[in-house]
């Protein structure tokens, strides 16, 4: 049975900062941020937004009443509660039936890939049902930290089913886990701790080791793929991994992979790091901005600090354009407003506590945090 992504949706907040302005505010040469790191804009979530509201926005773009969803998984490292899963809020906000399994997965930026693999197994056992897997995160390092330029926010929602219309999973996958201290966020902290340069190194080492393992396991080479997609914490990062192949493969092949990589990072450049959604935004970006061929075989590299990596192959389905909500996705990116660095710093400092309530007239989105009452977060969908 063919199983994979039938639909895919995307959301990022409606406010952003310009990376050149950020560089100037931090007394950094703008080329470092735009070329050295490879970012142009960075999404800034509003006070009423979090992993729940963004997940709801992305899922709302693709689901319908007839989907027969039996499983909802949210992969996130910016959860709102130590106990209650983001996915349980969604059942209510998205009017999903109660006969679903709903829970959350955490392993840094690997969470959504873990969710997809579980969803694949679920559909194999329940071919008449679909699974909704959502990656939703706010990447926060802090004002004036080395990681600040690699922040971002957003969500990618994927509907997994049999006979998928967008991407078929090939069941060719290799994975590995090592206890590594490259990046972490303790429960007391709203911002991440990173050994930045070390994290770059571990990311590249994971890719190299997995690529070797993949080739040995499946007796395939780079010529079996037209495209490699990467987890993109900032757009230069995937290129560091891809470049490890440069002197080992035909130059024309490397050029082809580099060209496709450029198409895959166009959107990430505009929003920043989505953590667990970044790889899947690269997929969306490639499908919309690249020139993918029917039945093109692609390789996806998922990396979650801590660390877990997975390299797996998938095939683009002939009818992918019909099921891809390209116009809605493009609108998410074009329908945004630039804010100043000062405004961003003010928003960043906000920290809604017990007793907080949102002024509904300030809400620009469909889903929002309504209030925090008795330390419980209560969400709402905008009434039209
Ligand atoms: N013009 C052009 N390029 C310039 C430049 C200029 N004026 N000045 C510097 N650069 C280049 C540097 O040469 C460097 O390029 P290379 O990486 O190719 O060597 C690049 O800009 C960055 O410069 P630095 O290494 O000096 O930058 P930094 O010390 O400020 O840190 C960072 C960069 C480590 C990525 C930091 O932003 C960070 O810690 N980010 C968060 C951690 C992260 O994203 N890690 C990625 C792997 S882990 C992961 O993937 C999980 C996840 O999502 C977090």
Short mmCIF file of C-alpha atoms and ligand atoms in Angstrom, two decimals:
data_model
loop_
_atom_site.label_atom_id
_atom_site.label_comp_id
_atom_site.label_asym_id
_atom_site.label_seq_id
_atom_site.Cartn_x
_atom_site.Cartn_y
_atom_site.Cartn_z
CA UNK A 1 0.00 0.00 0.00
CA UNK A 2 1.29 3.46 -0.88
CA UNK A 3 1.33 5.79 2.14
CA UNK A 4 2.49 9.39 2.40
CA UNK A 5 1.56 13.07 2.45
CA UNK A 6 -1.82 13.74 0.90
CA UNK A 7 -2.02 17.42 1.82
CA UNK A 8 0.34 19.93 3.35
CA UNK A 9 -0.39 23.34 4.90
CA UNK A 10 1.77 26.16 6.26
CA UNK A 11 1.41 29.07 8.64
CA UNK A 12 3.79 31.75 9.85
CA UNK A 13 2.93 34.86 11.92
CA UNK A 14 1.89 38.06 10.18
CA UNK A 15 4.71 40.22 11.55
CA UNK A 16 8.37 40.02 10.60
CA UNK A 17 11.64 41.85 10.98
CA UNK A 18 14.12 42.63 8.26
CA UNK A 19 17.46 40.88 8.81
CA UNK A 20 19.53 43.82 7.53
CA UNK A 21 17.83 46.03 10.14
CA UNK A 22 18.56 43.41 12.80
CA UNK A 23 22.24 43.33 11.77
CA UNK A 24 22.49 47.12 11.95
CA UNK A 25 20.84 47.17 15.38
CA UNK A 26 23.39 44.61 16.60
CA UNK A 27 26.39 46.37 14.96
CA UNK A 28 27.03 43.40 12.69
CA UNK A 29 27.96 43.58 9.00
CA UNK A 30 24.62 42.79 7.24
CA UNK A 31 26.46 40.46 4.83
CA UNK A 32 27.18 38.16 7.76
CA UNK A 33 23.46 37.67 8.34
CA UNK A 34 22.25 37.71 4.72
CA UNK A 35 25.16 35.76 3.15
CA UNK A 36 27.06 34.12 6.03
CA UNK A 37 23.88 32.86 7.72
CA UNK A 38 21.59 33.22 4.69
CA UNK A 39 18.45 34.84 6.08
CA UNK A 40 16.36 37.79 4.79
CA UNK A 41 13.40 38.06 7.18
CA UNK A 42 12.37 36.58 10.52
CA UNK A 43 8.78 35.91 11.62
CA UNK A 44 7.74 37.37 14.97
CA UNK A 45 4.85 35.69 16.80
CA UNK A 46 2.35 37.90 18.62
CA UNK A 47 1.62 37.61 22.33
CA UNK A 48 -1.61 35.71 21.62
CA UNK A 49 0.23 33.09 19.52
CA UNK A 50 2.01 29.90 20.47
CA UNK A 51 2.50 26.34 19.24
CA UNK A 52 -1.25 25.65 19.67
CA UNK A 53 -2.58 28.60 17.65
CA UNK A 54 0.00 28.20 14.86
CA UNK A 55 -0.68 24.46 14.59
CA UNK A 56 -4.41 25.21 14.30
CA UNK A 57 -3.79 27.78 11.54
CA UNK A 58 -1.68 25.38 9.45
CA UNK A 59 -4.09 22.45 9.89
CA UNK A 60 -7.14 24.59 9.17
CA UNK A 61 -5.70 25.27 5.71
CA UNK A 62 -5.90 21.60 4.66
CA UNK A 63 -8.44 19.58 6.62
CA UNK A 64 -12.06 18.93 5.74
CA UNK A 65 -14.96 17.10 7.39
CA UNK A 66 -14.56 14.00 5.20
CA UNK A 67 -10.93 13.33 6.09
CA UNK A 68 -11.69 10.58 8.63
CA UNK A 69 -8.77 11.58 10.86
CA UNK A 70 -7.97 8.92 13.48
CA UNK A 71 -4.68 10.26 14.81
CA UNK A 72 -3.38 13.75 15.62
CA UNK A 73 0.30 14.20 16.46
CA UNK A 74 2.01 17.51 17.13
CA UNK A 75 5.80 17.58 17.02
CA UNK A 76 7.05 20.57 18.99
CA UNK A 77 9.84 21.80 21.24
CA UNK A 78 7.85 24.90 22.24
CA UNK A 79 5.04 23.23 24.09
CA UNK A 80 2.71 25.24 26.33
CA UNK A 81 2.18 22.66 29.06
CA UNK A 82 4.26 19.96 30.74
CA UNK A 83 1.27 17.64 30.86
CA UNK A 84 -1.43 18.49 28.35
CA UNK A 85 -0.56 17.93 24.70
CA UNK A 86 -0.89 20.66 22.07
CA UNK A 87 -2.83 18.11 20.00
CA UNK A 88 -5.67 17.94 22.54
CA UNK A 89 -6.41 21.66 22.18
CA UNK A 90 -6.64 21.13 18.42
CA UNK A 91 -9.38 18.54 18.65
CA UNK A 92 -11.56 21.31 20.02
CA UNK A 93 -10.31 24.23 17.91
CA UNK A 94 -10.51 22.27 14.64
CA UNK A 95 -13.79 20.50 15.46
CA UNK A 96 -12.24 17.07 15.07
CA UNK A 97 -14.24 13.99 16.06
CA UNK A 98 -13.56 12.60 19.54
CA UNK A 99 -12.59 9.14 18.30
CA UNK A 100 -9.01 10.14 17.61
CA UNK A 101 -5.72 9.51 19.37
CA UNK A 102 -4.11 12.88 20.04
CA UNK A 103 -0.70 13.50 21.59
CA UNK A 104 2.55 15.41 21.34
CA UNK A 105 6.07 14.29 20.43
CA UNK A 106 9.27 15.98 21.50
CA UNK A 107 12.77 15.45 20.18
CA UNK A 108 13.96 18.91 19.15
CA UNK A 109 13.61 19.44 15.39
CA UNK A 110 13.09 15.72 14.75
CA UNK A 111 9.61 15.62 16.37
CA UNK A 112 7.53 15.94 13.19
CA UNK A 113 9.55 13.26 11.40
CA UNK A 114 8.95 10.92 14.34
CA UNK A 115 5.24 11.81 13.99
CA UNK A 116 5.24 11.02 10.28
CA UNK A 117 6.80 7.62 10.85
CA UNK A 118 4.18 6.76 13.49
CA UNK A 119 1.46 8.03 11.17
CA UNK A 120 2.73 5.78 8.40
CA UNK A 121 2.37 2.76 10.70
CA UNK A 122 -1.08 3.90 11.80
CA UNK A 123 -2.33 4.19 8.22
CA UNK A 124 -0.83 0.80 7.35
CA UNK A 125 -3.01 -0.72 10.10
CA UNK A 126 -6.02 1.52 9.44
CA UNK A 127 -6.07 2.14 5.67
CA UNK A 128 -9.47 3.84 5.77
CA UNK A 129 -8.22 6.51 8.21
CA UNK A 130 -5.91 9.50 7.97
CA UNK A 131 -3.40 10.96 10.40
CA UNK A 132 -2.79 14.65 10.96
CA UNK A 133 0.85 15.42 11.80
CA UNK A 134 1.76 18.99 12.66
CA UNK A 135 5.11 20.61 13.32
CA UNK A 136 4.67 23.84 15.29
CA UNK A 137 7.39 25.89 16.96
CA UNK A 138 8.74 29.22 18.05
CA UNK A 139 12.56 29.33 17.81
CA UNK A 140 13.85 31.65 20.55
CA UNK A 141 17.48 32.25 21.50
CA UNK A 142 17.24 35.74 22.99
CA UNK A 143 18.03 39.34 22.15
CA UNK A 144 21.63 39.94 21.10
CA UNK A 145 22.67 36.27 21.24
CA UNK A 146 24.54 34.49 18.40
CA UNK A 147 21.38 32.48 17.74
CA UNK A 148 19.09 35.52 17.46
CA UNK A 149 19.53 35.72 13.69
CA UNK A 150 18.34 32.09 13.44
CA UNK A 151 15.03 32.58 15.27
CA UNK A 152 11.64 32.20 13.55
CA UNK A 153 8.14 30.79 14.05
CA UNK A 154 5.52 28.81 12.23
CA UNK A 155 3.81 25.50 11.62
CA UNK A 156 3.51 22.89 8.89
CA UNK A 157 0.52 20.52 8.90
CA UNK A 158 0.51 17.25 6.95
CA UNK A 159 -2.34 14.86 6.28
CA UNK A 160 -1.07 11.30 5.97
CA UNK A 161 -3.08 8.67 4.15
CA UNK A 162 -3.05 5.84 1.63
CA UNK A 163 -2.66 6.65 -2.08
CA UNK A 164 -1.21 10.06 -1.21
CA UNK A 165 -1.43 12.83 -3.77
CA UNK A 166 1.72 14.77 -2.86
CA UNK A 167 4.52 12.56 -1.55
CA UNK A 168 4.82 8.79 -1.20
CA UNK A 169 7.10 7.41 1.53
CA UNK A 170 9.39 4.72 0.08
CA UNK A 171 10.05 2.88 3.33
CA UNK A 172 13.78 3.36 2.71
CA UNK A 173 15.10 5.02 5.84
CA UNK A 174 18.11 5.05 8.14
CA UNK A 175 18.29 6.73 11.54
CA UNK A 176 20.58 7.20 14.50
CA UNK A 177 20.58 8.63 18.03
CA UNK A 178 23.51 9.89 20.12
CA UNK A 179 23.42 11.63 23.48
CA UNK A 180 24.96 14.96 22.41
CA UNK A 181 24.95 18.36 24.16
CA UNK A 182 24.68 20.62 21.12
CA UNK A 183 21.40 22.38 21.95
CA UNK A 184 18.83 22.17 24.76
CA UNK A 185 16.10 24.16 26.51
CA UNK A 186 15.54 23.38 30.19
CA UNK A 187 11.96 23.57 31.46
CA UNK A 188 12.70 26.84 33.35
CA UNK A 189 13.84 28.68 30.21
CA UNK A 190 11.89 30.28 27.37
CA UNK A 191 15.05 30.53 25.28
CA UNK A 192 17.29 27.78 23.94
CA UNK A 193 20.88 27.12 24.92
CA UNK A 194 23.15 26.18 22.04
CA UNK A 195 26.77 25.30 21.49
CA UNK A 196 26.39 26.88 18.07
CA UNK A 197 29.51 25.81 16.21
CA UNK A 198 29.41 22.35 17.81
CA UNK A 199 25.78 21.97 16.73
CA UNK A 200 26.77 22.74 13.13
CA UNK A 201 29.47 20.10 13.34
CA UNK A 202 27.17 17.41 14.79
CA UNK A 203 24.51 18.17 12.15
CA UNK A 204 27.03 17.63 9.33
CA UNK A 205 28.50 14.51 10.98
CA UNK A 206 25.00 13.00 11.34
CA UNK A 207 24.28 13.68 7.68
CA UNK A 208 27.56 12.12 6.52
CA UNK A 209 27.16 9.03 8.70
CA UNK A 210 23.55 8.50 7.66
CA UNK A 211 24.26 9.02 3.98
CA UNK A 212 26.98 6.37 4.15
CA UNK A 213 24.59 4.04 5.98
CA UNK A 214 21.80 4.76 3.49
CA UNK A 215 23.96 3.91 0.48
CA UNK A 216 25.20 0.68 2.07
CA UNK A 217 21.74 -0.40 3.24
CA UNK A 218 19.82 0.25 0.04
CA UNK A 219 22.60 -0.09 -2.52
CA UNK A 220 21.79 3.35 -3.93
CA UNK A 221 23.94 6.31 -4.93
CA UNK A 222 23.41 10.01 -5.40
CA UNK A 223 22.30 9.25 -8.98
CA UNK A 224 19.14 7.69 -7.58
CA UNK A 225 18.00 11.16 -6.42
CA UNK A 226 17.22 14.42 -8.12
CA UNK A 227 16.83 16.35 -4.88
CA UNK A 228 18.04 16.37 -1.28
CA UNK A 229 16.05 18.33 1.28
CA UNK A 230 17.46 19.32 4.66
CA UNK A 231 16.41 20.54 8.05
CA UNK A 232 17.06 24.29 7.66
CA UNK A 233 17.75 26.11 10.96
CA UNK A 234 19.22 28.82 8.71
CA UNK A 235 19.59 28.53 4.99
CA UNK A 236 23.38 28.16 4.97
CA UNK A 237 23.18 25.06 7.20
CA UNK A 238 21.84 22.50 4.71
CA UNK A 239 24.43 23.66 2.19
CA UNK A 240 27.19 22.79 4.66
CA UNK A 241 25.92 19.18 4.63
CA UNK A 242 25.37 19.10 0.86
CA UNK A 243 28.90 20.41 0.28
CA UNK A 244 30.37 17.30 1.91
CA UNK A 245 29.39 15.51 -1.35
CA UNK A 246 30.95 18.07 -3.67
CA UNK A 247 34.31 16.41 -4.36
CA UNK A 248 32.84 12.92 -4.33
CA UNK A 249 30.20 13.23 -7.06
CA UNK A 250 29.91 14.36 -10.67
CA UNK A 251 29.98 18.20 -10.86
CA UNK A 252 26.76 18.27 -12.94
CA UNK A 253 25.02 16.21 -10.26
CA UNK A 254 26.25 18.56 -7.56
CA UNK A 255 24.99 21.54 -9.60
CA UNK A 256 21.57 19.91 -9.99
CA UNK A 257 21.34 19.20 -6.23
CA UNK A 258 22.52 22.75 -5.41
CA UNK A 259 19.94 24.29 -7.76
CA UNK A 260 17.15 22.28 -6.16
CA UNK A 261 18.49 23.15 -2.70
CA UNK A 262 18.23 26.86 -3.56
CA UNK A 263 14.53 26.39 -4.47
CA UNK A 264 13.97 24.55 -1.19
CA UNK A 265 15.29 27.39 0.99
CA UNK A 266 13.45 30.30 -0.62
CA UNK A 267 10.68 30.23 1.96
CA UNK A 268 12.88 29.45 4.95
CA UNK A 269 14.92 32.52 4.10
CA UNK A 270 11.75 34.59 4.56
CA UNK A 271 10.63 33.18 7.92
CA UNK A 272 13.62 31.79 9.83
CA UNK A 273 13.86 28.57 11.80
CA UNK A 274 10.61 26.65 12.34
CA UNK A 275 12.54 24.00 14.30
CA UNK A 276 10.62 20.77 13.65
CA UNK A 277 8.74 22.26 10.67
CA UNK A 278 11.83 23.51 8.84
CA UNK A 279 12.47 20.38 6.77
CA UNK A 280 8.83 20.31 5.71
CA UNK A 281 8.83 24.00 4.80
CA UNK A 282 11.82 23.12 2.58
CA UNK A 283 9.63 20.47 0.95
CA UNK A 284 6.84 23.01 0.37
CA UNK A 285 9.31 25.56 -0.95
CA UNK A 286 10.80 23.05 -3.36
CA UNK A 287 7.38 21.94 -4.63
CA UNK A 288 6.32 25.55 -5.22
CA UNK A 289 9.57 27.25 -6.27
CA UNK A 290 11.46 24.39 -7.88
CA UNK A 291 10.56 22.43 -10.97
CA UNK A 292 9.86 18.99 -9.52
CA UNK A 293 9.12 16.20 -11.95
CA UNK A 294 6.43 13.56 -11.60
CA UNK A 295 7.79 10.55 -9.72
CA UNK A 296 10.97 12.42 -8.81
CA UNK A 297 12.77 10.65 -5.98
CA UNK A 298 13.92 12.89 -3.15
CA UNK A 299 15.99 12.33 -0.01
CA UNK A 300 15.01 14.08 3.23
CA UNK A 301 17.44 14.74 6.08
CA UNK A 302 15.77 15.30 9.43
CA UNK A 303 17.92 16.41 12.38
CA UNK A 304 16.92 17.08 15.97
CA UNK A 305 19.58 18.29 18.38
CA UNK A 306 20.29 16.12 21.33
CA UNK A 307 20.47 14.29 18.88
CA UNK A 308 18.41 12.17 16.48
CA UNK A 309 18.89 12.10 12.72
CA UNK A 310 17.00 10.33 9.98
CA UNK A 311 17.55 10.14 6.26
CA UNK A 312 14.67 8.80 4.18
CA UNK A 313 13.47 8.72 0.64
CA UNK A 314 10.13 9.67 -0.85
CA UNK A 315 8.64 10.08 -4.30
CA UNK A 316 6.79 13.14 -5.58
CA UNK A 317 3.39 12.11 -6.85
CA UNK A 318 2.25 12.93 -10.39
CA UNK A 319 -0.77 14.92 -9.23
CA UNK A 320 0.97 16.88 -6.49
CA UNK A 321 0.04 20.28 -7.93
CA UNK A 322 -3.69 19.56 -7.61
CA UNK A 323 -3.50 18.86 -3.87
CA UNK A 324 -0.96 21.56 -2.99
CA UNK A 325 -2.64 24.72 -1.70
CA UNK A 326 0.08 26.84 -3.35
CA UNK A 327 -1.87 30.08 -3.55
CA UNK A 328 -2.91 29.99 0.12
CA UNK A 329 0.69 29.25 1.12
CA UNK A 330 2.08 32.10 -0.99
CA UNK A 331 -0.52 34.40 0.56
CA UNK A 332 0.67 33.48 4.07
CA UNK A 333 4.07 34.88 3.11
CA UNK A 334 2.92 37.91 1.13
CA UNK A 335 0.26 39.00 3.62
CA UNK A 336 2.70 40.14 6.32
CA UNK A 337 3.78 43.39 7.90
CA UNK A 338 7.32 44.49 8.70
CA UNK A 339 7.89 45.77 12.22
CA UNK A 340 10.85 47.67 13.64
CA UNK A 341 13.56 46.05 15.75
CA UNK A 342 12.28 48.03 18.75
CA UNK A 343 8.72 46.66 18.26
CA UNK A 344 10.13 43.14 17.96
CA UNK A 345 12.13 43.59 21.18
CA UNK A 346 8.99 44.75 22.98
CA UNK A 347 6.99 41.77 21.72
CA UNK A 348 9.86 39.44 22.67
CA UNK A 349 9.79 40.73 26.26
CA UNK A 350 6.07 39.96 26.65
CA UNK A 351 5.37 36.96 28.83
CA UNK A 352 1.64 36.28 29.33
CA UNK A 353 1.03 35.09 32.89
CA UNK A 354 -1.96 33.97 34.92
CA UNK A 355 -4.73 36.57 34.55
CA UNK A 356 -3.66 37.50 31.01
CA UNK A 357 -6.41 38.21 28.53
CA UNK A 358 -6.14 39.11 24.83
CA UNK A 359 -7.67 42.23 23.42
CA UNK A 360 -9.60 40.60 20.58
CA UNK A 361 -9.45 43.72 18.39
CA UNK A 362 -5.64 43.26 18.23
CA UNK A 363 -5.93 39.73 16.81
CA UNK A 364 -4.94 39.42 13.14
CA UNK A 365 -5.40 35.66 12.96
CA UNK A 366 -8.06 32.97 13.05
CA UNK A 367 -6.92 31.27 16.27
CA UNK A 368 -5.68 32.95 19.43
CA UNK A 369 -4.92 32.53 23.10
CA UNK A 370 -8.04 34.05 24.68
CA UNK A 371 -6.88 34.14 28.30
CA UNK A 372 -4.88 32.44 31.03
CA UNK A 373 -7.21 31.73 33.93
CA UNK A 374 -6.21 29.70 36.99
CA UNK A 375 -2.98 29.05 35.06
CA UNK A 376 -4.99 27.31 32.34
CA UNK A 377 -4.55 28.45 28.75
CA UNK A 378 -7.87 28.97 26.97
CA UNK A 379 -7.99 29.32 23.19
CA UNK A 380 -10.55 30.61 20.75
CA UNK A 381 -11.35 30.63 17.07
CA UNK A 382 -12.30 34.03 15.68
CA UNK A 383 -16.05 34.43 15.25
CA UNK A 384 -16.97 35.93 11.89
N1 LIG B 1 30.09 38.49 5.09
C1 LIG B 1 29.78 37.24 4.70
N2 LIG B 1 29.87 36.16 5.54
C2 LIG B 1 30.29 36.38 6.80
C3 LIG B 1 30.65 37.66 7.26
C4 LIG B 1 30.53 38.76 6.35
N3 LIG B 1 30.83 40.00 6.71
N4 LIG B 1 31.01 37.56 8.56
C5 LIG B 1 30.91 36.25 8.90
N5 LIG B 1 30.46 35.54 7.84
C6 LIG B 1 30.19 34.10 7.78
C7 LIG B 1 31.22 33.27 8.52
O1 LIG B 1 32.37 33.06 7.73
C8 LIG B 1 30.42 32.01 8.77
O2 LIG B 1 30.38 31.24 7.59
P1 LIG B 1 30.64 29.65 7.69
O3 LIG B 1 29.58 29.10 8.61
O4 LIG B 1 30.49 29.19 6.28
O5 LIG B 1 32.00 29.47 8.27
C9 LIG B 1 28.99 32.53 8.99
O6 LIG B 1 28.98 33.86 8.47
C10 LIG B 1 28.57 32.59 10.47
O7 LIG B 1 29.59 33.24 11.15
P2 LIG B 1 30.04 32.76 12.59
O8 LIG B 1 30.26 31.28 12.59
O9 LIG B 1 31.12 33.65 13.08
O10 LIG B 1 28.67 33.09 13.35
P3 LIG B 1 28.28 33.04 14.85
O11 LIG B 1 29.42 32.69 15.74
O12 LIG B 1 27.61 34.31 15.12
O13 LIG B 1 27.25 31.80 14.97
C11 LIG B 1 25.62 30.14 14.55
C12 LIG B 1 26.50 31.23 13.92
C13 LIG B 1 26.51 29.11 15.23
C14 LIG B 1 24.83 29.44 13.45
C15 LIG B 1 24.66 30.81 15.57
O14 LIG B 1 23.77 31.63 14.87
C16 LIG B 1 23.87 29.84 16.42
O15 LIG B 1 24.33 29.41 17.47
N6 LIG B 1 22.62 29.43 15.97
C17 LIG B 1 21.77 28.53 16.71
C18 LIG B 1 22.20 27.07 16.61
C19 LIG B 1 21.94 26.48 15.23
O16 LIG B 1 21.13 26.94 14.45
N7 LIG B 1 22.65 25.37 14.92
C20 LIG B 1 22.43 24.68 13.66
C21 LIG B 1 22.69 23.19 13.79
S1 LIG B 1 21.68 22.51 15.10
C22 LIG B 1 20.13 22.36 14.42
O17 LIG B 1 19.99 22.34 13.23
C23 LIG B 1 18.94 22.24 15.32
C24 LIG B 1 18.25 23.55 15.37
O18 LIG B 1 17.32 23.81 14.61
C25 LIG B 1 18.74 24.52 16.33
#
